């Protein structure tokens, strides 16, 4: 563990080197303390002389096994039994993304962060599948094919970022992608909720700002590939996000990424985001029953939500067409949906809503096959 890296002066351009920067800071602190003491005549706060170009702070929970395990025990009840599929991006034949000074290769740091994340989730009682747990080639299509063949419930792809302009050494932020945009049928808002939780804790734990493309650092993959999105998010059948932890192209970040303690810190941020999301209880929907009466197919859907459902957010799709408000009603936790003669044809029903806590339901899709009345 080495999180104190000696004064890389090029990282802090406002001052030519760290020692002069620290000297100026120390001098300023002493002057301020003297003024403060003179004015108040009482308590003073001793300056922290230990700080010297520290590239990152280790989260307090990771400073001892006991503290880490205690933090994990807080998330275990919400994560126990959940099944995750972690996808460390690139690897094998695909190792071309290198940091400017060659300190790290994206494929390797993706794997390191993913393995730490796997360990945190396993310790919480979750099941974890991985597209790779070593340096090997896994084609893009194969990643989602493999995941779709498991009983995994949530898909997390782990990457590190690079800017559009190759000479850009300044850009560095944390961002988390979800599939499609609100206007698209393919979009599901709960993916964005999960992305929000992950990105917030990732940014906080690594001390990296959230990306500016949105206010919370979450980004639709349609921003990168309009109408298409990322392959892994487009072809997966379960809730999914893709995390672009930080930029391996940034000179400061490159040094942090070369420190395994920092990779663990990144994983910790992602883990805490996941843990907090499930502790917040994302609402779910299940089918209670379906009946056909007088040529009308009626569904009774049971809503499981700790917070009241916001009526105006309910959207029900019948074969991708939005049902009008008159076709459904909510009584306590039962959502009644009238689908007219939908029993005569293959029908896909999709329901989304948000609750008062601002959380959307986990995806609910029901496939109905034609029935005889
Ligand atoms: Zn990548």
XYZ file of C-alpha atoms and ligand atoms in Angstrom:
374
model
C 0.000 0.000 0.000
C 1.567 3.255 -1.093
C -0.688 6.211 -1.364
C 2.001 8.797 -0.779
C 3.728 9.447 -4.033
C 6.585 11.892 -3.930
C 5.810 15.308 -5.312
C 5.302 14.935 -9.070
C 5.734 18.647 -9.804
C 4.159 18.540 -13.259
C 0.862 17.609 -11.670
C 0.382 20.970 -10.055
C 0.962 23.593 -12.695
C 0.024 26.690 -10.610
C 3.317 26.211 -8.730
C 6.453 24.955 -10.362
C 7.161 22.428 -7.635
C 5.540 20.924 -4.592
C 8.049 22.125 -2.025
C 7.450 25.773 -2.926
C 3.703 25.127 -2.910
C 3.835 23.539 0.526
C 6.092 26.330 1.805
C 3.568 28.925 0.654
C 0.696 26.942 2.177
C 2.549 26.486 5.478
C 3.462 30.186 5.633
C -0.139 31.190 4.915
C -1.408 28.762 7.593
C 0.993 30.133 10.218
C 0.017 33.747 9.458
C -3.678 32.881 9.608
C -3.193 31.007 12.880
C -1.331 33.933 14.431
C -4.073 36.357 13.353
C -6.725 33.924 14.616
C -4.993 33.516 18.002
C -4.579 37.252 18.337
C -8.240 37.924 17.589
C -9.795 35.153 19.647
C -7.119 34.780 22.264
C -8.027 31.145 22.791
C -8.273 27.849 20.817
C -5.979 27.230 17.874
C -5.974 24.349 15.421
C -2.577 22.837 14.778
C -1.628 22.819 11.072
C -1.495 19.386 9.458
C 2.160 19.035 8.585
C 1.726 15.461 7.368
C 0.174 16.392 4.020
C 2.530 16.432 1.063
C 1.243 15.970 -2.454
C -0.973 13.066 -1.432
C -2.622 11.767 -4.569
C -5.654 10.323 -2.851
C -7.175 9.598 0.522
C -7.940 6.031 1.478
C -11.591 5.825 2.616
C -11.643 5.332 6.412
C -13.452 1.979 6.039
C -10.537 0.584 4.037
C -7.901 1.416 6.638
C -8.499 -1.828 8.561
C -10.160 -5.189 7.957
C -12.437 -4.649 10.952
C -13.722 -1.292 9.687
C -14.209 -2.672 6.170
C -16.113 -5.728 7.412
C -18.246 -3.571 9.658
C -19.191 -1.363 6.690
C -19.923 -4.423 4.550
C -22.192 -5.811 7.258
C -24.379 -2.713 6.859
C -24.963 -3.517 3.191
C -25.181 -7.312 3.485
C -28.913 -7.476 4.306
C -29.706 -5.583 1.086
C -27.213 -7.472 -1.098
C -27.482 -11.018 0.230
C -28.795 -13.382 -2.437
C -28.575 -10.823 -5.257
C -26.808 -11.993 -8.413
C -24.385 -9.739 -10.229
C -22.482 -10.089 -13.477
C -19.293 -8.015 -13.559
C -17.707 -7.273 -16.913
C -14.129 -5.934 -16.794
C -13.762 -4.153 -20.150
C -11.141 -5.141 -22.779
C -8.275 -7.626 -22.099
C -6.386 -10.323 -24.036
C -5.918 -9.109 -27.620
C -7.426 -5.771 -26.646
C -4.740 -4.054 -24.567
C -4.136 -0.966 -26.670
C -5.479 1.636 -24.212
C -2.353 2.741 -22.354
C -1.823 5.697 -20.029
C 0.472 8.520 -21.295
C 3.604 7.307 -19.482
C 2.710 3.649 -19.832
C 2.100 3.202 -16.091
C -1.207 1.397 -16.641
C -3.177 -0.401 -19.334
C -6.942 0.083 -19.214
C -7.659 -3.662 -19.499
C -5.592 -4.347 -16.351
C -7.050 -1.645 -14.143
C -10.580 -2.586 -15.234
C -9.815 -6.121 -14.079
C -8.285 -5.032 -10.770
C -11.242 -2.821 -9.876
C -13.649 -5.593 -10.934
C -11.918 -8.228 -8.796
C -12.021 -5.977 -5.728
C -15.684 -5.250 -6.444
C -16.347 -8.992 -6.770
C -14.731 -9.620 -3.381
C -16.788 -6.906 -1.654
C -20.009 -8.275 -3.151
C -19.146 -11.888 -2.281
C -18.411 -10.854 1.280
C -21.879 -9.285 1.354
C -23.509 -12.602 0.478
C -24.154 -11.846 -3.200
C -23.456 -14.205 -6.104
C -21.009 -12.856 -8.674
C -20.356 -13.968 -12.252
C -17.612 -12.422 -14.371
C -16.971 -12.141 -18.105
C -13.273 -12.616 -17.277
C -11.243 -12.926 -14.074
C -7.854 -12.775 -15.774
C -6.263 -11.186 -18.818
C -8.035 -12.839 -21.736
C -9.926 -11.972 -24.891
C -13.711 -11.842 -24.593
C -15.557 -10.491 -27.640
C -18.176 -7.824 -27.025
C -21.101 -10.021 -28.116
C -19.802 -12.890 -25.998
C -19.870 -10.742 -22.870
C -23.623 -10.239 -23.055
C -24.320 -13.731 -24.436
C -22.536 -15.248 -21.440
C -24.347 -12.976 -19.007
C -27.749 -13.690 -20.584
C -27.146 -17.418 -20.102
C -26.704 -17.043 -16.343
C -29.333 -16.198 -13.740
C -27.560 -12.900 -13.019
C -29.920 -10.039 -12.187
C -27.671 -7.003 -12.606
C -24.861 -6.297 -15.059
C -21.983 -3.934 -14.235
C -19.381 -3.210 -16.901
C -16.168 -1.604 -15.610
C -14.021 0.692 -17.767
C -11.718 3.697 -17.571
C -12.106 6.660 -19.826
C -10.199 8.616 -22.489
C -11.137 11.991 -23.997
C -12.217 12.581 -27.595
C -9.105 14.689 -28.194
C -6.043 12.418 -27.769
C -3.764 15.288 -26.651
C -6.128 16.209 -23.779
C -4.315 15.504 -20.487
C -6.619 17.697 -18.365
C -9.976 15.945 -18.478
C -10.742 13.608 -15.606
C -14.126 12.718 -14.158
C -16.267 9.788 -13.067
C -19.265 8.873 -15.208
C -21.735 6.010 -15.360
C -23.733 5.119 -18.459
C -27.238 3.737 -18.863
C -28.942 2.602 -22.059
C -31.017 4.860 -24.332
C -32.907 8.019 -23.388
C -36.219 8.635 -21.656
C -38.036 8.957 -24.986
C -37.045 5.442 -26.093
C -38.980 2.279 -25.295
C -35.645 0.516 -24.644
C -34.822 2.900 -21.811
C -35.584 1.842 -18.285
C -35.317 4.541 -15.592
C -34.107 2.137 -12.872
C -30.828 1.756 -14.792
C -30.306 5.456 -14.403
C -31.126 5.241 -10.691
C -28.460 2.567 -10.215
C -26.015 4.650 -12.282
C -26.712 7.671 -10.052
C -25.989 5.763 -6.862
C -22.811 4.196 -8.253
C -21.466 7.408 -9.718
C -22.091 9.448 -6.588
C -20.114 7.120 -4.324
C -17.430 6.443 -6.929
C -16.843 10.193 -7.350
C -16.874 10.796 -3.589
C -14.521 7.965 -2.662
C -11.983 8.705 -5.383
C -12.221 12.468 -4.941
C -13.021 12.816 -8.634
C -15.736 15.159 -9.938
C -18.751 13.716 -11.698
C -18.868 14.162 -15.475
C -20.345 17.441 -16.712
C -22.584 15.974 -19.406
C -25.306 15.778 -16.743
C -25.721 17.142 -13.231
C -25.154 13.789 -11.563
C -22.473 12.318 -13.823
C -24.795 9.755 -15.400
C -24.881 9.688 -19.175
C -27.023 7.952 -21.776
C -25.001 5.711 -24.092
C -26.963 7.383 -26.933
C -24.810 10.459 -26.342
C -21.842 8.453 -27.653
C -23.656 6.296 -30.238
C -26.998 7.975 -31.062
C -29.851 5.518 -31.501
C -27.554 2.586 -30.827
C -25.708 2.897 -27.536
C -23.026 0.564 -26.192
C -23.105 -3.052 -27.324
C -23.025 -4.443 -23.773
C -25.920 -2.242 -22.652
C -27.957 -2.825 -25.812
C -27.686 -6.613 -25.877
C -28.155 -7.421 -22.213
C -31.497 -8.683 -20.878
C -31.073 -7.512 -17.294
C -30.637 -4.094 -15.641
C -27.212 -2.816 -16.615
C -24.807 0.093 -16.296
C -21.331 0.793 -17.637
C -18.966 2.597 -15.280
C -16.200 4.770 -16.724
C -14.341 5.145 -13.443
C -11.826 7.897 -14.278
C -9.525 8.982 -17.131
C -6.324 6.941 -17.541
C -5.160 9.691 -19.951
C -4.851 12.292 -17.172
C -1.261 12.535 -15.851
C -2.291 12.834 -12.224
C -4.877 10.071 -12.533
C -2.401 7.776 -14.255
C -0.281 7.749 -11.100
C -3.274 7.085 -8.878
C -4.443 4.245 -11.115
C -1.030 2.583 -10.831
C -1.615 2.196 -7.075
C -3.611 -0.937 -6.210
C -4.938 0.748 -3.069
C -6.535 3.320 -5.347
C -8.040 0.569 -7.523
C -9.546 -0.862 -4.344
C -10.859 2.603 -3.482
C -12.557 2.825 -6.890
C -14.161 -0.580 -6.321
C -15.237 0.531 -2.858
C -17.018 3.547 -4.335
C -18.858 1.375 -6.868
C -19.683 -1.166 -4.157
C -21.072 1.441 -1.766
C -23.180 2.917 -4.557
C -24.648 -0.504 -5.309
C -25.185 -1.182 -1.591
C -26.929 2.141 -1.002
C -29.151 1.636 -4.051
C -30.457 -1.678 -2.761
C -30.744 -0.374 0.780
C -33.040 2.302 -0.639
C -35.356 -0.519 -1.798
C -36.038 -0.024 -5.502
C -39.729 -0.891 -5.994
C -40.819 -4.007 -7.882
C -43.931 -5.250 -9.696
C -45.283 -8.790 -9.948
C -48.300 -10.317 -11.664
C -51.062 -11.173 -9.182
C -53.551 -12.537 -11.710
C -55.059 -12.079 -15.162
C -58.675 -12.616 -16.178
C -60.690 -12.383 -19.403
C -64.242 -11.110 -18.888
C -66.639 -9.992 -21.632
C -63.822 -9.711 -24.142
C -61.616 -7.690 -21.823
C -58.246 -8.888 -20.571
C -57.595 -7.502 -17.134
C -54.308 -7.691 -15.243
C -53.870 -7.254 -11.523
C -50.316 -6.228 -10.770
C -48.948 -6.110 -7.265
C -46.637 -3.216 -6.478
C -44.004 -3.609 -3.802
C -42.802 -0.160 -2.823
C -41.776 1.203 0.582
C -42.813 4.680 -0.521
C -46.125 5.729 -2.120
C -46.271 5.461 -5.914
C -46.463 8.792 -7.743
C -49.584 8.374 -9.865
C -48.528 10.782 -12.602
C -45.355 8.738 -13.245
C -47.148 5.486 -14.116
C -46.574 4.496 -17.746
C -48.025 1.277 -19.119
C -47.144 0.092 -22.611
C -49.195 -2.400 -24.614
C -46.959 -3.612 -27.456
C -44.923 -0.410 -27.136
C -48.031 1.832 -27.272
C -48.698 3.944 -24.207
C -52.047 3.169 -22.560
C -54.297 6.112 -21.738
C -54.934 6.989 -18.068
C -58.497 5.580 -18.232
C -57.153 2.083 -18.852
C -55.575 1.569 -15.452
C -56.169 2.378 -11.804
C -54.210 2.045 -8.593
C -55.807 0.936 -5.350
C -53.378 0.617 -2.471
C -50.669 -1.616 -3.920
C -52.725 -3.189 -6.704
C -52.501 -1.806 -10.224
C -55.453 -2.887 -12.400
C -54.831 -2.742 -16.138
C -57.469 -3.173 -18.877
C -56.015 -4.490 -22.114
C -59.261 -4.975 -24.110
C -58.880 -7.851 -26.576
C -55.104 -8.146 -26.195
C -55.628 -11.853 -25.368
C -56.148 -12.452 -29.094
C -52.544 -11.663 -29.980
C -49.040 -11.752 -28.612
C -48.835 -8.885 -26.183
C -45.918 -7.351 -24.377
C -46.809 -5.274 -21.352
C -44.245 -2.964 -19.814
C -44.832 -0.886 -16.679
C -42.717 1.896 -15.239
C -43.338 4.255 -12.351
C -41.508 6.205 -9.664
C -42.198 6.367 -5.974
C -42.032 9.276 -3.579
C -38.368 8.532 -2.865
C -37.668 9.166 -6.564
C -36.854 5.530 -7.305
C -38.185 3.776 -10.387
C -39.338 0.164 -10.329
C -36.996 -2.588 -11.445
C -37.909 -3.560 -15.036
C -41.245 -5.313 -15.419
C -42.162 -6.877 -18.755
C -44.905 -9.427 -19.255
C -45.263 -11.508 -22.411
C -48.818 -12.719 -23.025
C -49.549 -15.385 -25.599
C -52.900 -15.590 -27.474
C -55.698 -17.283 -25.499
C -59.158 -18.604 -26.321
C -61.931 -16.621 -24.650
Zn -12.882 0.852 -22.099
